[in-house]
Tab-separated table of C-alpha atoms in Angstrom:
chain	number	residue	atom	x	y	z
A	12	MET	CA	74.413	146.696	99.681
A	13	LYS	CA	78.172	147.056	99.426
A	14	PRO	CA	80.101	143.784	99.069
A	15	VAL	CA	82.470	142.956	101.946
A	16	VAL	CA	86.057	141.913	101.183
A	17	ALA	CA	88.100	140.357	104.016
A	18	LEU	CA	91.923	140.330	104.071
A	19	VAL	CA	93.157	137.116	105.684
A	20	GLY	CA	96.632	135.671	106.143
A	21	ARG	CA	99.375	134.845	108.606
A	22	PRO	CA	101.196	137.663	110.450
A	23	ASN	CA	103.375	140.193	108.600
A	24	VAL	CA	102.338	139.378	105.014
A	25	GLY	CA	101.202	142.964	104.318
A	26	LYS	CA	97.435	142.874	104.935
A	27	SER	CA	97.353	146.335	106.533
A	28	THR	CA	99.407	147.782	103.663
A	29	LEU	CA	96.852	146.386	101.209
A	30	PHE	CA	94.032	147.722	103.406
A	31	ASN	CA	95.464	151.250	103.227
A	32	ARG	CA	95.950	150.903	99.468
A	33	LEU	CA	92.378	149.697	98.875
A	34	THR	CA	90.784	152.363	101.088
A	35	GLY	CA	93.078	155.185	99.988
A	36	THR	CA	93.802	156.015	103.641
A	37	ARG	CA	96.481	155.530	106.282
A	38	ASP	CA	94.017	154.290	108.884
A	39	ALA	CA	95.827	151.014	109.604
A	40	ILE	CA	99.186	151.160	111.376
A	41	VAL	CA	101.873	149.596	109.160
A	42	ALA	CA	105.303	148.438	110.370
A	43	ASP	CA	107.704	145.554	109.827
A	44	LEU	CA	106.469	143.768	112.928
A	45	ALA	CA	104.474	140.560	113.132
A	46	GLY	CA	101.147	140.606	115.008
A	47	LEU	CA	100.663	144.364	114.868
A	48	THR	CA	96.966	144.258	113.864
A	49	ARG	CA	94.700	142.550	116.396
A	50	ASP	CA	91.129	143.769	115.886
A	51	ARG	CA	88.931	143.816	112.803
A	52	HIS	CA	89.382	147.121	111.011
A	53	TYR	CA	86.754	148.261	108.484
A	54	GLY	CA	87.192	150.751	105.644
A	55	ASN	CA	85.419	151.869	102.462
A	56	GLY	CA	86.885	151.465	98.983
A	57	ARG	CA	85.782	152.278	95.462
A	58	LEU	CA	86.592	150.799	92.052
A	59	GLY	CA	85.045	153.043	89.407
A	60	LYS	CA	81.337	153.142	90.248
A	61	ARG	CA	81.532	150.052	92.433
A	62	GLU	CA	81.910	150.588	96.168
A	63	TYR	CA	82.954	147.932	98.661
A	64	ILE	CA	83.867	147.444	102.319
A	65	VAL	CA	87.295	146.015	103.109
A	66	VAL	CA	88.134	144.357	106.442
A	67	ASP	CA	91.685	144.170	107.773
A	68	THR	CA	92.370	141.334	110.225
A	69	GLY	CA	95.179	140.230	112.502
A	70	GLY	CA	97.587	137.409	111.740
A	71	PHE	CA	95.495	134.240	111.522
A	72	GLU	CA	96.487	131.160	113.505
A	73	PRO	CA	93.541	128.739	113.231
A	74	ASP	CA	94.952	126.376	115.878
A	75	ALA	CA	96.009	128.980	118.475
A	76	GLY	CA	95.915	127.622	122.037
A	77	GLU	CA	93.377	128.462	124.734
A	78	GLY	CA	94.132	131.540	126.834
A	79	SER	CA	96.366	133.081	124.176
A	80	ILE	CA	95.866	136.496	122.623
A	81	TYR	CA	96.410	134.805	119.253
A	82	ARG	CA	93.277	132.769	119.907
A	83	GLU	CA	91.337	136.017	120.437
A	84	MET	CA	92.817	137.396	117.205
A	85	ALA	CA	91.856	134.206	115.360
A	86	GLN	CA	88.273	134.579	116.584
A	87	GLN	CA	88.199	138.108	115.158
A	88	THR	CA	89.417	136.783	111.803
A	89	ARG	CA	86.795	134.001	111.743
A	90	GLN	CA	84.096	136.597	112.361
A	91	ALA	CA	85.436	138.765	109.531
A	92	VAL	CA	85.403	135.795	107.148
A	93	ALA	CA	81.841	134.930	108.184
A	94	GLU	CA	80.699	138.502	107.441
A	95	SER	CA	82.514	138.750	104.097
A	96	ASP	CA	81.278	138.065	100.558
A	97	VAL	CA	84.767	137.226	99.263
A	98	VAL	CA	88.113	136.531	100.961
A	99	LEU	CA	91.511	137.805	99.847
A	100	PHE	CA	93.971	135.205	101.188
A	101	VAL	CA	97.287	137.058	101.386
A	102	VAL	CA	100.623	135.191	101.355
A	103	ASP	CA	104.210	136.473	101.320
A	104	ALA	CA	105.795	135.993	97.885
A	105	ARG	CA	109.307	136.605	99.215
A	106	ALA	CA	109.108	134.450	102.353
A	107	GLY	CA	107.537	131.569	100.417
A	108	LEU	CA	105.014	128.958	101.468
A	109	SER	CA	104.681	128.001	105.141
A	110	ALA	CA	102.831	125.364	107.153
A	111	GLN	CA	100.615	128.121	108.553
A	112	ASP	CA	99.560	129.047	105.001
A	113	HIS	CA	98.441	125.423	104.518
A	114	ASP	CA	96.393	125.554	107.747
A	115	ILE	CA	94.637	128.752	106.654
A	116	ALA	CA	93.994	127.358	103.150
A	117	ASN	CA	92.435	124.207	104.640
A	118	TYR	CA	90.166	126.359	106.822
A	119	LEU	CA	89.046	128.522	103.889
A	120	ARG	CA	88.409	125.503	101.627
A	121	ARG	CA	86.130	123.947	104.236
A	122	LEU	CA	84.022	127.122	104.325
A	123	GLY	CA	83.460	127.081	100.580
A	124	LYS	CA	83.413	130.893	100.412
A	125	PRO	CA	84.716	132.705	97.272
A	126	CYS	CA	88.454	133.157	97.773
A	127	VAL	CA	91.242	134.892	95.846
A	128	LEU	CA	94.858	133.862	96.513
A	129	VAL	CA	97.099	136.946	96.604
A	130	ALA	CA	100.928	136.834	96.685
A	131	ASN	CA	101.974	140.167	98.202
A	132	LYS	CA	105.478	141.708	98.075
A	133	ALA	CA	105.841	140.360	94.528
A	134	GLU	CA	107.681	143.318	93.006
A	135	GLY	CA	109.474	142.016	89.915
A	136	MET	CA	108.095	138.484	90.310
A	137	THR	CA	105.175	138.647	87.868
A	138	GLN	CA	106.815	136.120	85.579
A	139	GLY	CA	108.936	134.407	88.226
A	140	ALA	CA	108.916	130.757	89.186
A	141	GLN	CA	108.820	131.708	92.869
A	142	LEU	CA	105.021	131.811	92.775
A	143	VAL	CA	104.595	128.233	91.536
A	144	GLU	CA	104.792	126.713	95.025
A	145	PHE	CA	101.625	128.548	96.106
A	146	PHE	CA	99.539	126.381	93.752
A	147	GLU	CA	100.008	123.639	96.392
A	148	LEU	CA	97.342	125.404	98.458
A	149	GLY	CA	94.682	124.274	95.997
A	150	LEU	CA	92.995	127.659	95.719
A	151	GLY	CA	93.535	128.204	92.012
A	152	GLU	CA	95.364	131.053	90.335
A	153	VAL	CA	97.901	133.120	92.288
A	154	LEU	CA	97.680	136.900	91.776
A	155	PRO	CA	101.037	138.663	92.279
A	156	VAL	CA	100.665	142.150	93.813
A	157	SER	CA	102.666	144.769	95.666
A	158	GLY	CA	100.621	146.555	98.308
A	159	ALA	CA	103.494	148.958	99.028
A	160	HIS	CA	103.837	150.026	95.381
A	161	GLY	CA	100.261	149.457	94.172
A	162	GLN	CA	101.237	146.946	91.466
A	163	GLY	CA	98.442	144.529	90.542
A	164	VAL	CA	96.077	145.869	93.235
A	165	ARG	CA	93.415	147.053	90.776
A	166	SER	CA	93.215	143.710	88.945
A	167	MET	CA	93.160	141.954	92.338
A	168	ILE	CA	90.088	143.845	93.583
A	169	GLU	CA	88.396	143.492	90.169
A	170	THR	CA	88.855	139.716	90.392
A	171	ALA	CA	87.532	139.693	93.964
A	172	LEU	CA	84.414	141.719	93.156
A	173	ASP	CA	83.691	139.588	90.078
A	174	ARG	CA	83.479	136.552	92.376
A	175	VAL	CA	80.828	138.086	94.620
A	176	PRO	CA	77.553	136.277	93.830
A	177	GLY	CA	74.823	138.464	92.307
A	178	LEU	CA	76.937	141.641	92.085
A	179	ALA	CA	76.560	143.424	88.760
A	180	GLU	CA	79.666	145.108	87.396
A	181	ASP	CA	77.994	148.501	87.107
A	182	GLU	CA	76.217	148.275	90.432
A	183	GLU	CA	76.777	151.357	92.521
A	184	GLY	CA	77.171	151.053	96.268
A	185	GLU	CA	74.675	152.809	98.457
A	186	ALA	CA	75.892	156.209	99.522
A	187	GLU	CA	76.650	156.230	103.217
A	188	ASP	CA	75.006	159.126	105.007
A	189	ASN	CA	76.941	160.093	108.118
A	190	THR	CA	74.739	163.096	108.863
A	191	GLY	CA	73.580	162.943	112.457
A	192	THR	CA	76.160	160.329	113.473
A	193	ILE	CA	77.816	160.967	116.851
A	194	ARG	CA	81.499	160.036	116.893
A	195	LEU	CA	82.200	158.649	120.384
A	196	THR	CA	85.825	157.983	121.333
A	197	VAL	CA	86.626	155.860	124.395
A	198	ALA	CA	89.964	156.941	125.902
A	199	GLY	CA	91.986	156.111	128.982
A	200	ARG	CA	95.085	154.393	130.283
A	201	PRO	CA	96.029	150.833	129.210
A	202	ASN	CA	93.958	147.969	130.593
A	203	VAL	CA	91.089	150.048	132.038
A	204	GLY	CA	88.490	148.081	130.026
A	205	LYS	CA	87.861	150.204	126.922
A	206	SER	CA	87.471	147.243	124.543
A	207	THR	CA	85.413	145.330	127.116
A	208	LEU	CA	83.020	148.272	127.406
A	209	ILE	CA	82.478	148.546	123.648
A	210	ASN	CA	81.961	144.775	123.412
A	211	ALA	CA	79.346	145.016	126.188
A	212	TRP	CA	77.517	147.760	124.265
A	213	LEU	CA	77.590	145.774	121.030
A	214	GLY	CA	76.618	142.478	122.639
A	215	GLU	CA	79.435	140.609	120.872
A	216	GLU	CA	83.189	140.120	121.097
A	217	ARG	CA	83.821	142.711	118.388
A	218	LEU	CA	87.184	143.827	119.817
A	219	VAL	CA	90.011	141.820	121.338
A	220	ALA	CA	89.694	142.200	125.111
A	221	PHE	CA	92.626	140.543	126.896
A	222	ASP	CA	94.057	140.929	130.401
A	223	MET	CA	97.253	142.515	129.139
A	224	PRO	CA	98.081	146.236	128.848
A	225	GLY	CA	98.510	147.405	125.252
A	226	THR	CA	96.207	144.838	123.645
A	227	THR	CA	94.631	147.504	121.420
A	228	ARG	CA	97.222	149.198	119.203
A	229	ASP	CA	95.114	151.024	116.632
A	230	ALA	CA	92.064	153.289	116.767
A	231	ILE	CA	89.237	150.926	115.772
A	232	SER	CA	85.960	152.434	114.552
A	233	VAL	CA	82.681	150.496	114.933
A	234	PRO	CA	79.258	151.701	113.673
A	235	PHE	CA	76.441	151.362	116.191
A	236	GLU	CA	72.802	152.427	116.438
A	237	ARG	CA	70.746	152.907	119.594
A	238	ASN	CA	67.129	154.098	119.721
A	239	GLY	CA	67.372	155.489	116.202
A	240	GLN	CA	70.578	157.463	116.922
A	241	ARG	CA	73.658	156.410	114.971
A	242	PHE	CA	77.048	156.335	116.664
A	243	GLU	CA	80.584	155.674	115.538
A	244	LEU	CA	82.322	154.000	118.487
A	245	VAL	CA	86.102	154.425	118.459
A	246	ASP	CA	88.259	152.172	120.631
A	247	THR	CA	91.730	153.588	121.250
A	248	ALA	CA	95.078	152.389	122.506
A	249	GLY	CA	95.786	153.139	126.148
A	250	LEU	CA	97.836	156.286	126.749
A	251	ARG	CA	100.859	155.853	128.990
A	252	ARG	CA	103.311	158.446	130.285
A	253	LYS	CA	105.688	159.678	127.603
A	254	GLY	CA	108.701	158.320	129.501
A	255	ARG	CA	107.276	154.788	129.344
A	256	VAL	CA	106.611	154.763	125.600
A	257	PHE	CA	109.600	153.005	124.051
A	258	GLU	CA	108.431	151.102	120.973
A	259	ALA	CA	107.909	152.986	117.722
A	260	ILE	CA	104.628	151.098	117.289
A	261	GLU	CA	103.342	152.408	120.606
A	262	LYS	CA	104.262	155.953	119.551
A	263	PHE	CA	102.118	155.497	116.434
A	264	SER	CA	99.326	154.195	118.677
A	265	VAL	CA	99.553	157.327	120.834
A	266	ILE	CA	99.273	159.535	117.719
A	267	LYS	CA	96.221	157.573	116.535
A	268	THR	CA	94.601	157.960	119.966
A	269	LEU	CA	95.217	161.720	120.099
A	270	GLN	CA	93.817	162.073	116.575
A	271	ALA	CA	90.726	160.068	117.568
A	272	ILE	CA	90.155	162.423	120.527
A	273	GLU	CA	90.494	165.511	118.325
A	274	ASN	CA	88.090	164.087	115.706
A	275	ALA	CA	85.468	163.006	118.270
A	276	ASN	CA	82.152	164.672	119.046
A	277	VAL	CA	82.163	163.176	122.548
A	278	VAL	CA	84.982	161.499	124.499
A	279	LEU	CA	84.274	158.925	127.196
A	280	LEU	CA	87.144	159.086	129.689
A	281	LEU	CA	87.407	155.679	131.334
A	282	LEU	CA	89.087	155.322	134.740
A	283	ASP	CA	90.115	152.163	136.607
A	284	ALA	CA	88.587	152.037	140.086
A	285	THR	CA	91.211	149.535	141.288
A	286	GLN	CA	94.081	151.871	140.334
A	287	GLY	CA	92.587	155.164	141.465
A	288	VAL	CA	92.978	158.484	139.649
A	289	THR	CA	96.585	158.681	138.480
A	290	ASP	CA	98.590	161.590	137.109
A	291	GLN	CA	98.227	160.069	133.646
A	292	ASP	CA	94.420	160.124	133.973
A	293	ALA	CA	94.673	163.842	134.725
A	294	HIS	CA	96.965	164.358	131.706
A	295	ILE	CA	94.495	162.600	129.392
A	296	ALA	CA	91.626	164.633	130.835
A	297	GLY	CA	93.663	167.795	130.285
A	298	TYR	CA	94.273	166.887	126.642
A	299	ILE	CA	90.543	166.278	126.112
A	300	LEU	CA	89.821	169.689	127.640
A	301	GLU	CA	92.462	171.405	125.454
A	302	SER	CA	90.948	169.758	122.381
A	303	GLY	CA	87.584	171.228	123.322
A	304	ARG	CA	85.769	167.901	123.160
A	305	ALA	CA	82.592	167.133	125.079
A	306	VAL	CA	83.382	164.569	127.759
A	307	VAL	CA	81.726	162.002	130.006
A	308	VAL	CA	83.707	160.350	132.831
A	309	ALA	CA	83.125	156.699	133.785
A	310	ILE	CA	84.805	154.735	136.580
A	311	ASN	CA	85.105	151.099	135.484
A	312	LYS	CA	85.506	148.064	137.782
A	313	TRP	CA	83.450	149.845	140.463
A	314	ASP	CA	82.278	146.437	141.716
A	315	ALA	CA	85.871	145.383	142.455
A	316	ILE	CA	86.505	147.855	145.317
A	317	ASP	CA	85.101	148.168	148.835
A	318	SER	CA	83.373	151.129	150.490
A	319	TYR	CA	86.605	152.612	151.901
A	320	GLN	CA	88.305	152.506	148.488
A	321	ARG	CA	85.237	154.106	146.929
A	322	GLU	CA	85.371	156.974	149.410
A	323	GLN	CA	89.080	157.523	148.678
A	324	LEU	CA	88.423	157.410	144.946
A	325	GLU	CA	85.702	160.059	145.202
A	326	ARG	CA	88.179	162.365	146.968
A	327	GLN	CA	90.825	161.756	144.291
A	328	ILE	CA	88.347	162.711	141.583
A	329	GLU	CA	87.442	165.926	143.418
A	330	ASN	CA	91.115	166.868	143.771
A	331	ARG	CA	92.730	165.702	140.520
A	332	LEU	CA	89.841	166.145	138.080
A	333	ALA	CA	88.348	169.318	139.539
A	334	PHE	CA	88.640	170.987	136.117
A	335	LEU	CA	86.084	168.469	134.756
A	336	LYS	CA	83.317	169.380	137.181
A	337	PHE	CA	81.061	170.167	134.223
A	338	ALA	CA	81.214	166.498	133.076
A	339	ALA	CA	78.799	163.768	134.180
A	340	LEU	CA	80.354	161.010	136.314
A	341	HIS	CA	79.235	157.363	136.181
A	342	ARG	CA	80.251	154.274	138.129
A	343	ILE	CA	80.118	151.121	136.009
A	344	SER	CA	81.295	147.550	135.528
A	345	ALA	CA	81.829	146.804	131.841
A	346	LYS	CA	82.542	143.131	132.507
A	347	LYS	CA	79.280	142.627	134.421
A	348	ARG	CA	77.392	145.168	132.263
A	349	GLN	CA	76.318	147.196	135.276
A	350	GLY	CA	75.466	150.898	135.017
A	351	LEU	CA	75.917	151.077	131.230
A	352	ALA	CA	72.453	152.334	130.226
A	353	PRO	CA	72.680	155.737	132.008
A	354	LEU	CA	75.906	156.476	130.099
A	355	TRP	CA	73.938	157.019	126.896
A	356	ALA	CA	71.808	159.788	128.385
A	357	SER	CA	74.937	161.661	129.480
A	358	ILE	CA	76.601	161.122	126.090
A	359	ALA	CA	73.534	162.526	124.293
A	360	GLN	CA	73.362	165.467	126.713
A	361	ALA	CA	77.072	166.265	126.273
A	362	HIS	CA	76.738	166.163	122.474
A	363	ALA	CA	73.628	168.371	122.550
A	364	SER	CA	75.405	170.877	124.807
A	365	ALA	CA	78.453	170.980	122.524
A	366	MET	CA	76.218	171.749	119.518
A	367	ARG	CA	73.910	174.196	121.344
A	368	LYS	CA	72.875	177.316	119.406
A	369	MET	CA	72.916	180.499	121.482
A	370	PRO	CA	71.105	183.510	119.950
A	371	THR	CA	72.883	186.863	120.098
A	372	PRO	CA	69.967	188.739	121.803
A	373	VAL	CA	69.811	186.134	124.567
A	374	LEU	CA	73.577	186.176	125.098
A	375	THR	CA	73.655	189.971	125.224
A	376	ARG	CA	70.789	190.075	127.722
A	377	LEU	CA	72.516	187.475	129.943
A	378	LEU	CA	75.741	189.476	129.743
A	379	GLN	CA	74.012	192.692	130.791
A	380	GLU	CA	72.281	190.915	133.690
A	381	ALA	CA	75.614	189.483	134.846
A	382	VAL	CA	77.296	192.908	134.727
A	383	ALA	CA	74.375	194.461	136.608
A	384	PHE	CA	74.660	191.757	139.269
A	385	GLN	CA	78.438	192.053	139.571
A	386	ALA	CA	80.552	194.398	137.460
A	387	PRO	CA	84.161	193.459	136.624
A	388	SER	CA	86.782	195.044	138.880
A	389	ARG	CA	88.689	198.091	137.690
A	390	GLY	CA	92.040	197.328	136.089
A	391	GLY	CA	94.367	200.327	135.892
A	392	GLN	CA	92.730	203.617	134.952
A	393	ALA	CA	89.651	202.185	133.204
A	394	ARG	CA	86.979	199.706	134.176
A	395	PRO	CA	86.237	197.022	131.529
A	396	LYS	CA	82.999	197.832	129.699
A	397	MET	CA	81.119	194.946	128.056
A	398	ARG	CA	78.696	195.897	125.289
A	399	TYR	CA	77.336	192.744	123.613
A	400	ALA	CA	78.002	189.017	123.076
A	401	HIS	CA	77.475	186.536	120.260
A	402	GLN	CA	78.269	182.895	119.556
A	403	GLY	CA	81.606	182.308	117.837
A	404	GLY	CA	81.503	178.535	117.305
A	405	MET	CA	80.269	175.111	118.394
A	406	ASN	CA	81.890	171.909	119.608
A	407	PRO	CA	83.044	173.460	121.865
A	408	PRO	CA	80.670	176.424	122.262
A	409	VAL	CA	82.488	179.749	121.975
A	410	ILE	CA	81.034	183.040	123.249
A	411	VAL	CA	82.646	186.246	121.959
A	412	ILE	CA	82.188	189.371	124.114
A	413	HIS	CA	82.869	192.822	122.655
A	414	GLY	CA	83.615	195.982	124.587
A	415	ASN	CA	86.332	198.303	125.856
A	416	SER	CA	89.386	197.513	128.015
A	417	LEU	CA	88.460	193.797	128.068
A	418	ASP	CA	92.109	192.757	128.158
A	419	ARG	CA	92.001	193.674	131.855
A	420	VAL	CA	89.158	191.271	132.757
A	421	PRO	CA	90.463	188.930	135.505
A	422	ASP	CA	90.189	185.140	135.218
A	423	ALA	CA	87.846	185.017	138.209
A	424	TYR	CA	85.314	187.166	136.360
A	425	ARG	CA	85.654	184.980	133.255
A	426	ARG	CA	84.724	181.967	135.397
A	427	PHE	CA	81.796	183.947	136.870
A	428	LEU	CA	80.441	184.624	133.375
A	429	GLU	CA	81.008	181.008	132.329
A	430	GLY	CA	78.929	179.785	135.251
A	431	ARG	CA	76.005	182.048	134.368
A	432	PHE	CA	76.073	181.099	130.681
A	433	ARG	CA	76.275	177.394	131.558
A	434	LYS	CA	73.269	177.628	133.852
A	435	ALA	CA	71.194	179.613	131.358
A	436	PHE	CA	71.807	177.225	128.427
A	437	ASP	CA	72.090	174.008	130.498
A	438	LEU	CA	75.580	173.234	129.174
A	439	VAL	CA	76.611	169.899	130.690
A	440	GLY	CA	79.578	167.819	129.602
A	441	THR	CA	81.198	170.337	127.261
A	442	PRO	CA	83.925	172.945	127.717
A	443	LEU	CA	82.812	176.551	127.209
A	444	ARG	CA	85.233	179.100	125.836
A	445	ILE	CA	84.826	182.852	126.318
A	446	GLU	CA	86.763	185.276	124.133
A	447	PHE	CA	87.076	189.002	124.824
A	448	ARG	CA	87.516	191.439	121.954
A	449	THR	CA	88.359	195.033	122.744
A	450	SER	CA	87.259	197.781	120.361
A	451	SER	CA	90.026	200.055	119.091
A	452	ASN	CA	89.946	203.746	119.937
A	453	PRO	CA	89.544	205.725	116.674
A	454	PHE	CA	90.863	208.916	118.317
A	455	LYS	CA	94.041	207.347	119.668
A	456	ALA	CA	97.174	208.723	118.000
A	457	GLU	CA	99.075	206.242	115.887
């Protein structure tokens, strides 16, 4: 199995920068702002033939008070340390030693887990006396590195892997097979319960769930397996209206969320029953539809509203989300874990519909039957003539129809064809795109 390396330290010492350097990605949001990372963030790294898993954590405050988001972040860090084989304790070489560093060092010493003390932001300090004070922590040698510039990072990870018990230097990590994994992104407005839902599925407090909008700032990916089917659950930051996004960090969070939607196989759109269906919910749903992702809609906090509010909410969904009629709708309570099991059947059905294979002979026969039942109206001098159809893509399914004068086919007839194709192939939970391609006239004068 791959060794697990956890990055631990107080806020703003450069853990996420080191995470991106070790994984060779830009998955973790990096900015000069304390407390940016809040959840555990996993990534894969490689050193020669040796593979490892690296875990980024939020700023660690071991003695954070009850009811504070920093206490929730500290719990995430403790869990990451418990899962790890070796800990990289990151300190700030330029800011110097702090009382919080002492608290973290005392915590790590009590655990007795292999630990490497790393002084980040140490550009030009490799021989400097500034690093001497960190020996007070009692964790042995201090390794000066620069996560931003990559200096000393290779020797740091070599030292860390050498301290993993029973790991041979030439041991190769097991290749991770992602074939057949469904990437499920949970999207919605801030504070609708996205992290709470994923925690309920996992059966543990894997993500920070706090009663404060904007708790999640990054797109956090969590592997999960259910009934033999592997999933990659992606928790995203809540999407607010563009006019209310002021901080640069929140703009990065929005980009990460939109990327997670585009890279998903299925998107679970989560609504808040207590807030109703807002314009922003409709905007998010529209973006999912434009991206061509399969979608399942879930109304969270259903238990928190009365019968009259439920009736009003049903009407709002019919009016504002009418363009998602093809998607399954569920009423759930993530906090009380009510109605969660049926979600998985709809997610599997949406994914299967998005990846459905549609043979050309069947499509052509369905097209001919549709035209025989109702031919497209005449546009101008010629009536559109449809000859045959074939599949042009999956996720979302694309049907390409060839013929003459198809540029005159009205939108109403396109919707008529979509309905017949959906019914024939049982396409539920996925957009269906129909493209018309008109044959050129070889006798037309240039």
